[in-house]
PDB file of C-alpha atoms (C1' of nucleotides) in Angstrom:
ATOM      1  CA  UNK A 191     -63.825  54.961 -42.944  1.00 49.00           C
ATOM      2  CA  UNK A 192     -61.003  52.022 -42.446  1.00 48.00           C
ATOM      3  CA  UNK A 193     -59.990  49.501 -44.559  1.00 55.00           C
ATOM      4  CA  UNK A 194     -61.884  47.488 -42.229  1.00 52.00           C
ATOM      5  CA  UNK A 195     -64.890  48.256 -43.920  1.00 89.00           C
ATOM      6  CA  UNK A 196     -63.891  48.587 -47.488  1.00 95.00           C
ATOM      7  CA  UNK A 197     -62.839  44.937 -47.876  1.00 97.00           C
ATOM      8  CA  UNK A 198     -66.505  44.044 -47.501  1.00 97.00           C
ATOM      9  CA  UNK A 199     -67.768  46.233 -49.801  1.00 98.00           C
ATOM     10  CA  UNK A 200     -64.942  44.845 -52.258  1.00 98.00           C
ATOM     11  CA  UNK A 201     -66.434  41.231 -51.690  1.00 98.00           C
ATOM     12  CA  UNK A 202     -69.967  42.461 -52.185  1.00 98.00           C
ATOM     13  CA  UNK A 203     -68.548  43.824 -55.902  1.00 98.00           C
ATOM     14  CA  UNK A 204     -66.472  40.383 -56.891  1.00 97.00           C
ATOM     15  CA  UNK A 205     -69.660  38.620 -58.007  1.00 98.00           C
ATOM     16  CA  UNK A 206     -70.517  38.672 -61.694  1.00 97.00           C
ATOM     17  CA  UNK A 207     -74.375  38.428 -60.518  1.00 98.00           C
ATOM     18  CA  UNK A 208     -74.503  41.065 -58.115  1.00 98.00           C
ATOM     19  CA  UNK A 209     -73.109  43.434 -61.079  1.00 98.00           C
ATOM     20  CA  UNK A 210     -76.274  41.986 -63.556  1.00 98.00           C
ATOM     21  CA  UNK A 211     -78.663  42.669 -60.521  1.00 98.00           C
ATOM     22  CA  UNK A 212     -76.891  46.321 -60.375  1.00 98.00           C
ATOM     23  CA  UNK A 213     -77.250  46.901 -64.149  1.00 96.00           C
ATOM     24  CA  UNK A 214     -80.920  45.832 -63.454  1.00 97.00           C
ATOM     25  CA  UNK A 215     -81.208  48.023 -60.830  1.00 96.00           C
ATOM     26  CA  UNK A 216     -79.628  51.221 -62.658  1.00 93.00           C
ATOM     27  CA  UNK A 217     -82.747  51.492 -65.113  1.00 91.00           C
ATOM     28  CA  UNK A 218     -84.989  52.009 -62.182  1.00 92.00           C
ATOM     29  CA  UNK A 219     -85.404  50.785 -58.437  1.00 95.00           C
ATOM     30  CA  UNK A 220     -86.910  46.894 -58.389  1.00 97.00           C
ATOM     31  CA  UNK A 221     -87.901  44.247 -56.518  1.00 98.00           C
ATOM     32  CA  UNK A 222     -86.256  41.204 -55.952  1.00 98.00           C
ATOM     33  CA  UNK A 223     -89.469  39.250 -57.407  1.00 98.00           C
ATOM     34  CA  UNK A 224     -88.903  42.069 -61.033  1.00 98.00           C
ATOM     35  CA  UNK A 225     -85.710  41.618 -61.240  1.00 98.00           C
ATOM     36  CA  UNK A 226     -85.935  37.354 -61.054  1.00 97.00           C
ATOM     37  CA  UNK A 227     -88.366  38.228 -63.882  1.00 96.00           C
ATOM     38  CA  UNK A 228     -85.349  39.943 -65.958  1.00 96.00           C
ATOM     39  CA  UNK A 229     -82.300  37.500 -64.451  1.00 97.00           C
ATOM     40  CA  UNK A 230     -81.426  34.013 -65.169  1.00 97.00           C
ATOM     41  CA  UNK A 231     -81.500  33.007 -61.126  1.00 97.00           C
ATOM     42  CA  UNK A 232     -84.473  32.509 -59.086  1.00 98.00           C
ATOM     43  CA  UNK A 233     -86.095  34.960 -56.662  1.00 98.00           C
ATOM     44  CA  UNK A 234     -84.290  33.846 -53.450  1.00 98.00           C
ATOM     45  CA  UNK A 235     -81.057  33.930 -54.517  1.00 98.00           C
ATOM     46  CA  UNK A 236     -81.308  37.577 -55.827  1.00 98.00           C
ATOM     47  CA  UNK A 237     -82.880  38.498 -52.149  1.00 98.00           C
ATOM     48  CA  UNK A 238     -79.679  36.711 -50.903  1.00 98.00           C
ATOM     49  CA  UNK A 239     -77.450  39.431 -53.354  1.00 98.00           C
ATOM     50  CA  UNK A 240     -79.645  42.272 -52.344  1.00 98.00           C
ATOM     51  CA  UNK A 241     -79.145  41.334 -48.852  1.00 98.00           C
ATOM     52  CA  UNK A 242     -75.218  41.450 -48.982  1.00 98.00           C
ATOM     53  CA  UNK A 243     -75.070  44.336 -51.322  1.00 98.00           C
ATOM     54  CA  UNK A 244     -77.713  46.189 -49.102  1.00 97.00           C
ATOM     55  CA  UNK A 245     -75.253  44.883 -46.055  1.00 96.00           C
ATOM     56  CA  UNK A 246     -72.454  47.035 -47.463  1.00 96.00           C
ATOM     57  CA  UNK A 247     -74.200  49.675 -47.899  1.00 96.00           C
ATOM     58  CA  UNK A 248     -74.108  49.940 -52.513  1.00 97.00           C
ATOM     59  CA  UNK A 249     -78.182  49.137 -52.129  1.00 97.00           C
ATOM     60  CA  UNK A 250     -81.038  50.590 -50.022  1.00 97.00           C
ATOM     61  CA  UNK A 251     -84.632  48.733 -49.570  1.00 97.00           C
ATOM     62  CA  UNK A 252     -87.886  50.770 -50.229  1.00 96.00           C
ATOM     63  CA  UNK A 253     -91.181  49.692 -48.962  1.00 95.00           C
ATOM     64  CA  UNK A 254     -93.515  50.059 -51.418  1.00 93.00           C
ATOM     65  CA  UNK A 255     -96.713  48.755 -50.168  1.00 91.00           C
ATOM     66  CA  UNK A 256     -96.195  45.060 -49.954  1.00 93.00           C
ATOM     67  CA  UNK A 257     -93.220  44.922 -52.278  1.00 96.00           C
ATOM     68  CA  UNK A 258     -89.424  45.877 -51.123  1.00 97.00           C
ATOM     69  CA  UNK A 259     -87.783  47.649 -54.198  1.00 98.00           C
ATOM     70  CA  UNK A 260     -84.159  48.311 -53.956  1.00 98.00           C
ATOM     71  CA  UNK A 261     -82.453  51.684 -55.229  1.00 96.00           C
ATOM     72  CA  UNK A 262     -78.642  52.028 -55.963  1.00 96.00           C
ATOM     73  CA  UNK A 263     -76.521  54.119 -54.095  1.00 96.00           C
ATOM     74  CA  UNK A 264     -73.798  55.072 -56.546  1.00 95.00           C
ATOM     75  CA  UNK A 265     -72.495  57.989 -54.343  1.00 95.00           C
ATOM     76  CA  UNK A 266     -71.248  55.026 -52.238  1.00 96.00           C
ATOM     77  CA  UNK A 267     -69.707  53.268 -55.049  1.00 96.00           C
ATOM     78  CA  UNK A 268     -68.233  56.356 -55.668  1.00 97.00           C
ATOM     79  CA  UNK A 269     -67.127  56.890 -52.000  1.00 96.00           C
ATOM     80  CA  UNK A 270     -65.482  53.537 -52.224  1.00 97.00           C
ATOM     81  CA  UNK A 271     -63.458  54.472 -55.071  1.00 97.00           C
ATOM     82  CA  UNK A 272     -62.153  57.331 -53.780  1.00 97.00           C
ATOM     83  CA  UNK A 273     -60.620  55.116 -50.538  1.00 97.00           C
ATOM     84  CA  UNK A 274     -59.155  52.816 -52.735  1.00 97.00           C
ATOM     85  CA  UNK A 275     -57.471  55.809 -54.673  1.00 97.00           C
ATOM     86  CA  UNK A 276     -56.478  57.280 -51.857  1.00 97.00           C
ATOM     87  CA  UNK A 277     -55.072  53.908 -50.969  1.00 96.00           C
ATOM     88  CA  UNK A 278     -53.420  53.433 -54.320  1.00 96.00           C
ATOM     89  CA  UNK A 279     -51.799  56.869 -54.224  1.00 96.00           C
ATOM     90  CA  UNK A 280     -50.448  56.275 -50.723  1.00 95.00           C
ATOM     91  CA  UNK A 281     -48.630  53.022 -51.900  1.00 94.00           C
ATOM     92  CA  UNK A 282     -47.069  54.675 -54.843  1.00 94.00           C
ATOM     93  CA  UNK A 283     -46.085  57.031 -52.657  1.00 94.00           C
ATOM     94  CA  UNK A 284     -43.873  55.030 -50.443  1.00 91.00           C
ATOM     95  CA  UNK A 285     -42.495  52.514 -52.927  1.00 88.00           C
ATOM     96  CA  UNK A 286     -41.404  56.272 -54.323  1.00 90.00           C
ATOM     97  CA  UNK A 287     -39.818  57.076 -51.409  1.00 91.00           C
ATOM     98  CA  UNK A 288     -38.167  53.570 -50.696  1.00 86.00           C
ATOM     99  CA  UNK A 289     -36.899  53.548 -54.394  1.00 82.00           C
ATOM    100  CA  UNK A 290     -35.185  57.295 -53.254  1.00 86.00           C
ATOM    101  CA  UNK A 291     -33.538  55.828 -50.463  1.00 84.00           C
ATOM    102  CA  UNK A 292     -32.320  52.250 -52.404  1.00 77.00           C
ATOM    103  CA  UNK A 293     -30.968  54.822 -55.229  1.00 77.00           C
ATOM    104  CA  UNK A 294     -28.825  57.071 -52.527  1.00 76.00           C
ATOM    105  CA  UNK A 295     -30.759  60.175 -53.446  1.00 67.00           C
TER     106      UNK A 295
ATOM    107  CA  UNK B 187     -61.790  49.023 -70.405  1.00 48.00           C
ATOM    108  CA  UNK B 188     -64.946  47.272 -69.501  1.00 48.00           C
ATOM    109  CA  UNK B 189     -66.897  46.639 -66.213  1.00 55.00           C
ATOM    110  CA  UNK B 190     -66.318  42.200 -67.475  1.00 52.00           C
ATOM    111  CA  UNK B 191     -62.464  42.727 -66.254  1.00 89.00           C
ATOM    112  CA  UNK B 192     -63.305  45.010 -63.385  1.00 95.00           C
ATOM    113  CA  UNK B 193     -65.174  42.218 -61.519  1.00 97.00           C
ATOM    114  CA  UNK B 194     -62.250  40.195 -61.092  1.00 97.00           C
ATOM    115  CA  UNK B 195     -60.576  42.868 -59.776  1.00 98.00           C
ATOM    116  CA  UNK B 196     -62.643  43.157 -57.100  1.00 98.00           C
ATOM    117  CA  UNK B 197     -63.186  39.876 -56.108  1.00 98.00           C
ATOM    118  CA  UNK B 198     -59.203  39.815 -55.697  1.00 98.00           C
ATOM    119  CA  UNK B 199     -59.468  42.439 -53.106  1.00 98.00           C
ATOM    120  CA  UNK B 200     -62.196  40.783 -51.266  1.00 97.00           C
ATOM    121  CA  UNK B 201     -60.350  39.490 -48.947  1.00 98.00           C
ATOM    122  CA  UNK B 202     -58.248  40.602 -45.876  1.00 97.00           C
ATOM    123  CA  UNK B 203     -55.568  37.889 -46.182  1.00 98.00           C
ATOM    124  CA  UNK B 204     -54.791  39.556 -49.666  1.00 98.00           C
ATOM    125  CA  UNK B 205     -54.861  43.273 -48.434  1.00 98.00           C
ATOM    126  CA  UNK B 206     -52.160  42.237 -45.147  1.00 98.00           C
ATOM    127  CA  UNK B 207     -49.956  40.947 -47.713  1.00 98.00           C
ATOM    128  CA  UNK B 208     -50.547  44.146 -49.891  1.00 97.00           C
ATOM    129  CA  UNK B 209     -49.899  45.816 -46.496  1.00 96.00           C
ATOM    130  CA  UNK B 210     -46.439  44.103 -46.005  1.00 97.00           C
ATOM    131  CA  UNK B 211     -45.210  44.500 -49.448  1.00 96.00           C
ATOM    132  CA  UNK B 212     -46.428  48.418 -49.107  1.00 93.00           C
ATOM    133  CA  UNK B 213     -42.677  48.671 -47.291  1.00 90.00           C
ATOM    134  CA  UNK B 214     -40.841  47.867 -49.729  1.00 92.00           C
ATOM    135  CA  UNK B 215     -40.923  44.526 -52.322  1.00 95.00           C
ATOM    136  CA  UNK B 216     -40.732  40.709 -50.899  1.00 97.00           C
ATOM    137  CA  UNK B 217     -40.738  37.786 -51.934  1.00 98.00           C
ATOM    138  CA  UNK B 218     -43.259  34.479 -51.046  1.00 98.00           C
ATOM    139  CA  UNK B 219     -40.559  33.479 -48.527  1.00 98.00           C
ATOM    140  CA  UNK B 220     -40.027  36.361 -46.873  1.00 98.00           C
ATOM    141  CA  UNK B 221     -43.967  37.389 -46.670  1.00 98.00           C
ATOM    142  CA  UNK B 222     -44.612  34.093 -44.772  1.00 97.00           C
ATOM    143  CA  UNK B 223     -42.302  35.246 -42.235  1.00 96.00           C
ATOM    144  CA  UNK B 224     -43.880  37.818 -41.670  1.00 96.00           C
ATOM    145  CA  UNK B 225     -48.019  36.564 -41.820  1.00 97.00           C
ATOM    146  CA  UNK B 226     -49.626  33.651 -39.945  1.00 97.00           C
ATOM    147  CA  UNK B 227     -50.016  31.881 -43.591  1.00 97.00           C
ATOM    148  CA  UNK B 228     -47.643  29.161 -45.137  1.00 98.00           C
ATOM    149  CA  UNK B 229     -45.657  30.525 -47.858  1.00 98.00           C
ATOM    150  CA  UNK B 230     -48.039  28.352 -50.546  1.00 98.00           C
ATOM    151  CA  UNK B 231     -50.974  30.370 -49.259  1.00 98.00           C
ATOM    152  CA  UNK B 232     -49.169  33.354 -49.709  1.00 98.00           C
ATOM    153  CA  UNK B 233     -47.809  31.696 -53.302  1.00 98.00           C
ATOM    154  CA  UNK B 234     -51.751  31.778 -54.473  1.00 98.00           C
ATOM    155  CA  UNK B 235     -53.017  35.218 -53.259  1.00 98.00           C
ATOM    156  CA  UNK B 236     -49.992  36.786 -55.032  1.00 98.00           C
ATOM    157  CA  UNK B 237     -50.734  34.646 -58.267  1.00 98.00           C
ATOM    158  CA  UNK B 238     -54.506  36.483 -57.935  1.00 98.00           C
ATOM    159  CA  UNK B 239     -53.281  39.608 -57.372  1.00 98.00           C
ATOM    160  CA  UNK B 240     -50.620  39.187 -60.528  1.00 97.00           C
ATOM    161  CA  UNK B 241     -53.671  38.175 -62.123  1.00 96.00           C
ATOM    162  CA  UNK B 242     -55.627  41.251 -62.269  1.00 96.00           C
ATOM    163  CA  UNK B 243     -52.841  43.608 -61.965  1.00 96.00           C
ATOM    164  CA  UNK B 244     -52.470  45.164 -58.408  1.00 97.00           C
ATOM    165  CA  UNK B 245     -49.111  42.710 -57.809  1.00 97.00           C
ATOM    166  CA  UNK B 246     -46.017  42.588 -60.049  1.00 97.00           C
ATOM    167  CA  UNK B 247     -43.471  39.737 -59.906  1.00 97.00           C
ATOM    168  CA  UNK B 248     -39.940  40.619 -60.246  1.00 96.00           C
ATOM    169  CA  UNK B 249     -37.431  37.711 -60.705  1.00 95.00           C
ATOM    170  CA  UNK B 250     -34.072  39.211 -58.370  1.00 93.00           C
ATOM    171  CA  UNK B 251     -31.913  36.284 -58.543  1.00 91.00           C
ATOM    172  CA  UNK B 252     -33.213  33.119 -57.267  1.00 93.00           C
ATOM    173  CA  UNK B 253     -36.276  34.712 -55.680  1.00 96.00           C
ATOM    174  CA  UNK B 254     -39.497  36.392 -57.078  1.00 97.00           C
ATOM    175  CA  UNK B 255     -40.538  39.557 -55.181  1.00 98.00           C
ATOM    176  CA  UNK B 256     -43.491  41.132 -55.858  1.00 97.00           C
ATOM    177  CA  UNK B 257     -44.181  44.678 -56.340  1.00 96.00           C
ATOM    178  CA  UNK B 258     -47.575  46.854 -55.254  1.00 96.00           C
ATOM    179  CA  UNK B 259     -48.829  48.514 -58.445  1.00 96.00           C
ATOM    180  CA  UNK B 260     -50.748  51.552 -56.618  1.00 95.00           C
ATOM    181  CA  UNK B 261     -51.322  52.818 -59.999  1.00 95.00           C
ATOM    182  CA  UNK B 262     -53.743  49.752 -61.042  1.00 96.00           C
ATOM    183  CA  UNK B 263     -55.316  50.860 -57.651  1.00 96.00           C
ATOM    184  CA  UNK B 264     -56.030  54.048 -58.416  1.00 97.00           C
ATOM    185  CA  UNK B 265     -57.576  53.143 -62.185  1.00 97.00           C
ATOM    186  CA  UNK B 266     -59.778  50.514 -60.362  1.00 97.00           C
ATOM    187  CA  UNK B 267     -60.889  53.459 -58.031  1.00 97.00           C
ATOM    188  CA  UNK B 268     -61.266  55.616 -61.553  1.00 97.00           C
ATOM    189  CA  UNK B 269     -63.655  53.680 -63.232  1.00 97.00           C
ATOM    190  CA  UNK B 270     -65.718  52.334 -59.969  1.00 97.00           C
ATOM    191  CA  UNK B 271     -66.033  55.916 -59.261  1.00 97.00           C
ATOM    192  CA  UNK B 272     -67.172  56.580 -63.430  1.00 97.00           C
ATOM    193  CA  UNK B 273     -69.960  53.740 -62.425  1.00 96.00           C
ATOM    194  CA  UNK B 274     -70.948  55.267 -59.590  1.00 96.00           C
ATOM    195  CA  UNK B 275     -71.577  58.501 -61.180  1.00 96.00           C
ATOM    196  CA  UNK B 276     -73.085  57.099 -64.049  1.00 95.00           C
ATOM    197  CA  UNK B 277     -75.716  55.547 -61.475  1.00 94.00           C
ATOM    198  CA  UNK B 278     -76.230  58.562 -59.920  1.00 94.00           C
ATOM    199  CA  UNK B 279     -77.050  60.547 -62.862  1.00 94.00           C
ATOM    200  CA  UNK B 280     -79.250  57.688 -64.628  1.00 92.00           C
ATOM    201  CA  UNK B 281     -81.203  57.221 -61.337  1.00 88.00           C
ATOM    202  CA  UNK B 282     -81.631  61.136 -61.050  1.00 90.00           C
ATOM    203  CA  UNK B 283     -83.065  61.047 -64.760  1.00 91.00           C
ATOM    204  CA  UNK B 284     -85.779  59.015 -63.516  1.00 86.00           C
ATOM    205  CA  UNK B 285     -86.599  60.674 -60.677  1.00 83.00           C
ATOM    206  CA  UNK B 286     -87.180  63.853 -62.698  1.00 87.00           C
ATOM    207  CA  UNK B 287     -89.267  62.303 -65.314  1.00 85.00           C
ATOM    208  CA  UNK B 288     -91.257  60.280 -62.438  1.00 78.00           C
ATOM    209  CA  UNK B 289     -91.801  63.603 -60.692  1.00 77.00           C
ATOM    210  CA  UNK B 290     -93.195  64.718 -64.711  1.00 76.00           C
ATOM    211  CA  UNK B 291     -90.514  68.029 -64.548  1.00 67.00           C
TER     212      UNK B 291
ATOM    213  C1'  DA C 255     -19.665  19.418 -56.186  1.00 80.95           C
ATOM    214  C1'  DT C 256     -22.476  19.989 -52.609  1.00 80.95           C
ATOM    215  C1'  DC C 257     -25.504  22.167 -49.536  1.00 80.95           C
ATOM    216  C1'  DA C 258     -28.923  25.381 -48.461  1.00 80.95           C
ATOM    217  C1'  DC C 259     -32.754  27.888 -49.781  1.00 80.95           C
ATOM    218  C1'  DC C 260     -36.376  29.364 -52.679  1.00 80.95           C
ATOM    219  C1'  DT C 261     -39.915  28.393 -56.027  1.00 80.95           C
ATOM    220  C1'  DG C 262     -43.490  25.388 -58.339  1.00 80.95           C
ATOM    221  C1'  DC C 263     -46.816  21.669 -58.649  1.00 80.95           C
ATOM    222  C1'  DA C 264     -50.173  18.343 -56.820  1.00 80.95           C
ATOM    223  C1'  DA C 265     -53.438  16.385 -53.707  1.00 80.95           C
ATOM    224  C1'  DC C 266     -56.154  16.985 -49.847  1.00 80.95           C
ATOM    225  C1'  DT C 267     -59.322  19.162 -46.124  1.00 80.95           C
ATOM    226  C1'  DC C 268     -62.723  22.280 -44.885  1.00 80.95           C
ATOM    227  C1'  DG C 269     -65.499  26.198 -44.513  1.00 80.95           C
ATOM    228  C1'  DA C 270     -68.060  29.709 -47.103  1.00 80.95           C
ATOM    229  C1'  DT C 271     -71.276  30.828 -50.408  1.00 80.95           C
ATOM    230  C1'  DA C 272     -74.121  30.690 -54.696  1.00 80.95           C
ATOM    231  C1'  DG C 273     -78.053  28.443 -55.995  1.00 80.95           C
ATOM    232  C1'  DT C 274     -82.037  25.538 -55.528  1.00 80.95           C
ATOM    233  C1'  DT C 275     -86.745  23.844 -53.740  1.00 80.95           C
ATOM    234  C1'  DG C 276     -90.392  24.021 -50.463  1.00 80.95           C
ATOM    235  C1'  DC C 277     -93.331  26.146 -47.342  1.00 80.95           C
ATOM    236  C1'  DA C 278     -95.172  29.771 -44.372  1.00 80.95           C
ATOM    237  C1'  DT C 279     -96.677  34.466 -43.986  1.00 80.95           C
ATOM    238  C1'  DA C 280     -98.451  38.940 -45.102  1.00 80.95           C
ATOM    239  C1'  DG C 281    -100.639  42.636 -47.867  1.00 80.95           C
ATOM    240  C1'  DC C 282    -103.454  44.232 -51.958  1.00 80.95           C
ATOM    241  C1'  DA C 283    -107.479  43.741 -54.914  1.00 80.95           C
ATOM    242  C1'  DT C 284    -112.007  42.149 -56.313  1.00 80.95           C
TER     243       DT C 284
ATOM    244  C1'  DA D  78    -113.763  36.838 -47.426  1.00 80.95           C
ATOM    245  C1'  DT D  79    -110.926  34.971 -50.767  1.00 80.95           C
ATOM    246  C1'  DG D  80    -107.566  34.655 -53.999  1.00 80.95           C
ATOM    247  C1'  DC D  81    -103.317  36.469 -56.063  1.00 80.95           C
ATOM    248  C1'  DT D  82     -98.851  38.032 -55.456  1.00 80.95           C
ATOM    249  C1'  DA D  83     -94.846  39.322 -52.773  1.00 80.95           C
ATOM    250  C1'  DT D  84     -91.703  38.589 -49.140  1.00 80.95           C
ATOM    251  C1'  DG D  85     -89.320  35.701 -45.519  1.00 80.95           C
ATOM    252  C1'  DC D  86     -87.371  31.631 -43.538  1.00 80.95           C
ATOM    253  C1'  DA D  87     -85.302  27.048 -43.629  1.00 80.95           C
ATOM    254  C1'  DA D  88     -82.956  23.053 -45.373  1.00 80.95           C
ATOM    255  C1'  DC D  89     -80.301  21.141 -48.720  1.00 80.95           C
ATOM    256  C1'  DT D  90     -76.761  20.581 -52.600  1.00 80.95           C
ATOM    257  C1'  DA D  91     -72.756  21.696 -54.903  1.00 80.95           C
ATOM    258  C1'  DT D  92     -69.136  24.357 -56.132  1.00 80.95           C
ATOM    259  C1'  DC D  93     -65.388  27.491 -55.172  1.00 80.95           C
ATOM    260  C1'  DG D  94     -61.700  29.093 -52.660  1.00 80.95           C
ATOM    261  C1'  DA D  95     -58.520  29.502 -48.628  1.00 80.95           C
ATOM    262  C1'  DG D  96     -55.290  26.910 -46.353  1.00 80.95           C
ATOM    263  C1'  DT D  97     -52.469  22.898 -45.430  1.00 80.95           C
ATOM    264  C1'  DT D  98     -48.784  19.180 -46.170  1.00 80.95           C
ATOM    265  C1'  DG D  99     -45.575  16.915 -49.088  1.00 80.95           C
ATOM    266  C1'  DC D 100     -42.358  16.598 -52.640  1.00 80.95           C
ATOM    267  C1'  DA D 101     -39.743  17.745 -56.858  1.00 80.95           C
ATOM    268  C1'  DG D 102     -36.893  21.062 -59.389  1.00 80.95           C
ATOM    269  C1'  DG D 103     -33.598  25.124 -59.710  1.00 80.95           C
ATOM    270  C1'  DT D 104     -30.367  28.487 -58.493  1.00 80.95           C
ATOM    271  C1'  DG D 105     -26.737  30.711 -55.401  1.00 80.95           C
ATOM    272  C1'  DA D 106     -23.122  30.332 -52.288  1.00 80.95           C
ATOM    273  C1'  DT D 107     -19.052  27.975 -50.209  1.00 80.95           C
TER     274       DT D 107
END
DNA sequence: ATCACCTGCAACTCGATAGTTGCATAGCAT
DNA sequence: ATGCTATGCAACTATCGAGTTGCAGGTGAT
């Protein structure tokens, strides 16, 4: 995957109410109406969340009869760390290299 | 440290303004000046998304004469990746603890 | 000393988004 | 069939943030 794609993701994570709705979510797969049950904000704008974290790919919806209950996908949390190490790594990397050259080595 | 000063973090690199000017500063340090050169942004634009990024670590300033340059920290990349990647696995292993006891193993 | 250049602060515009309320729709249960 | 509950869609508000212009203050060089 590109960088393209990770800034999204990144986005999706920079909202302090999208992590409470993934806490939620981590002690068992919900439903947008359960979890307004458990969260300070109404219904619709935890469907909004869900939407943009399922949009990014950290959620996944599950029909359940007539409810929608959302599961975590932590491998691609974990998937998106490992780009942004890799990316980390790569830009120590060359500032290691460029300090090399500045120092005449 | 805690998943409170990760968010902000995050919400820093949610943006693709941010990541062209980690992308220019990835060869070699530059100042506010010289990054507006170089990106369709005014230098003031450029001014604030360095300020964020100094913020939560991923940028440091370093005063060379007259001029600030900023320096990548690929290291504060690569703990960000370490401890996203610690919640996703956390997830996964919580999430698989249910489905076990659901399944009544 | 003066000029050129870089940084810092403030005020403003504007688009995106978090959040709300209201209503319509659809599926389960009795 | 009817009522309860859940989701979906739409409109609206308000706040936040990205970006701009303008100007003041400092620091280096000649």
């Amino acid at each position: 995957m590109s960088t393209a794609t990770l800034v999204p993701v990144f986005a999706a994570l920079g909202d302090e109410t999208r992590w409470s709705i993934l806490a939620a979510l981590g002690e068992g797969d919900a439903s947008a109406s359960a979890l307004a049950e458990r969260l300070p904000v109404t219904r619709q704008a935890i469907a909004k969340h869900l939407a943009v974290l399922a949009e990014v790919g950290v959620v996944e919806p599950v029909r359940v009869g007539r409810e929608v209950r959302y599961r975590v996908l932590g491998s691609e949390l974990s998937a998106t760390a490992a780009r942004l190490d890799a990316v980390g790594r790569e830009w120590e990397r060359r500032l290691a290299a460029i300090k090399e050259i500045a120092e005449g080595l």
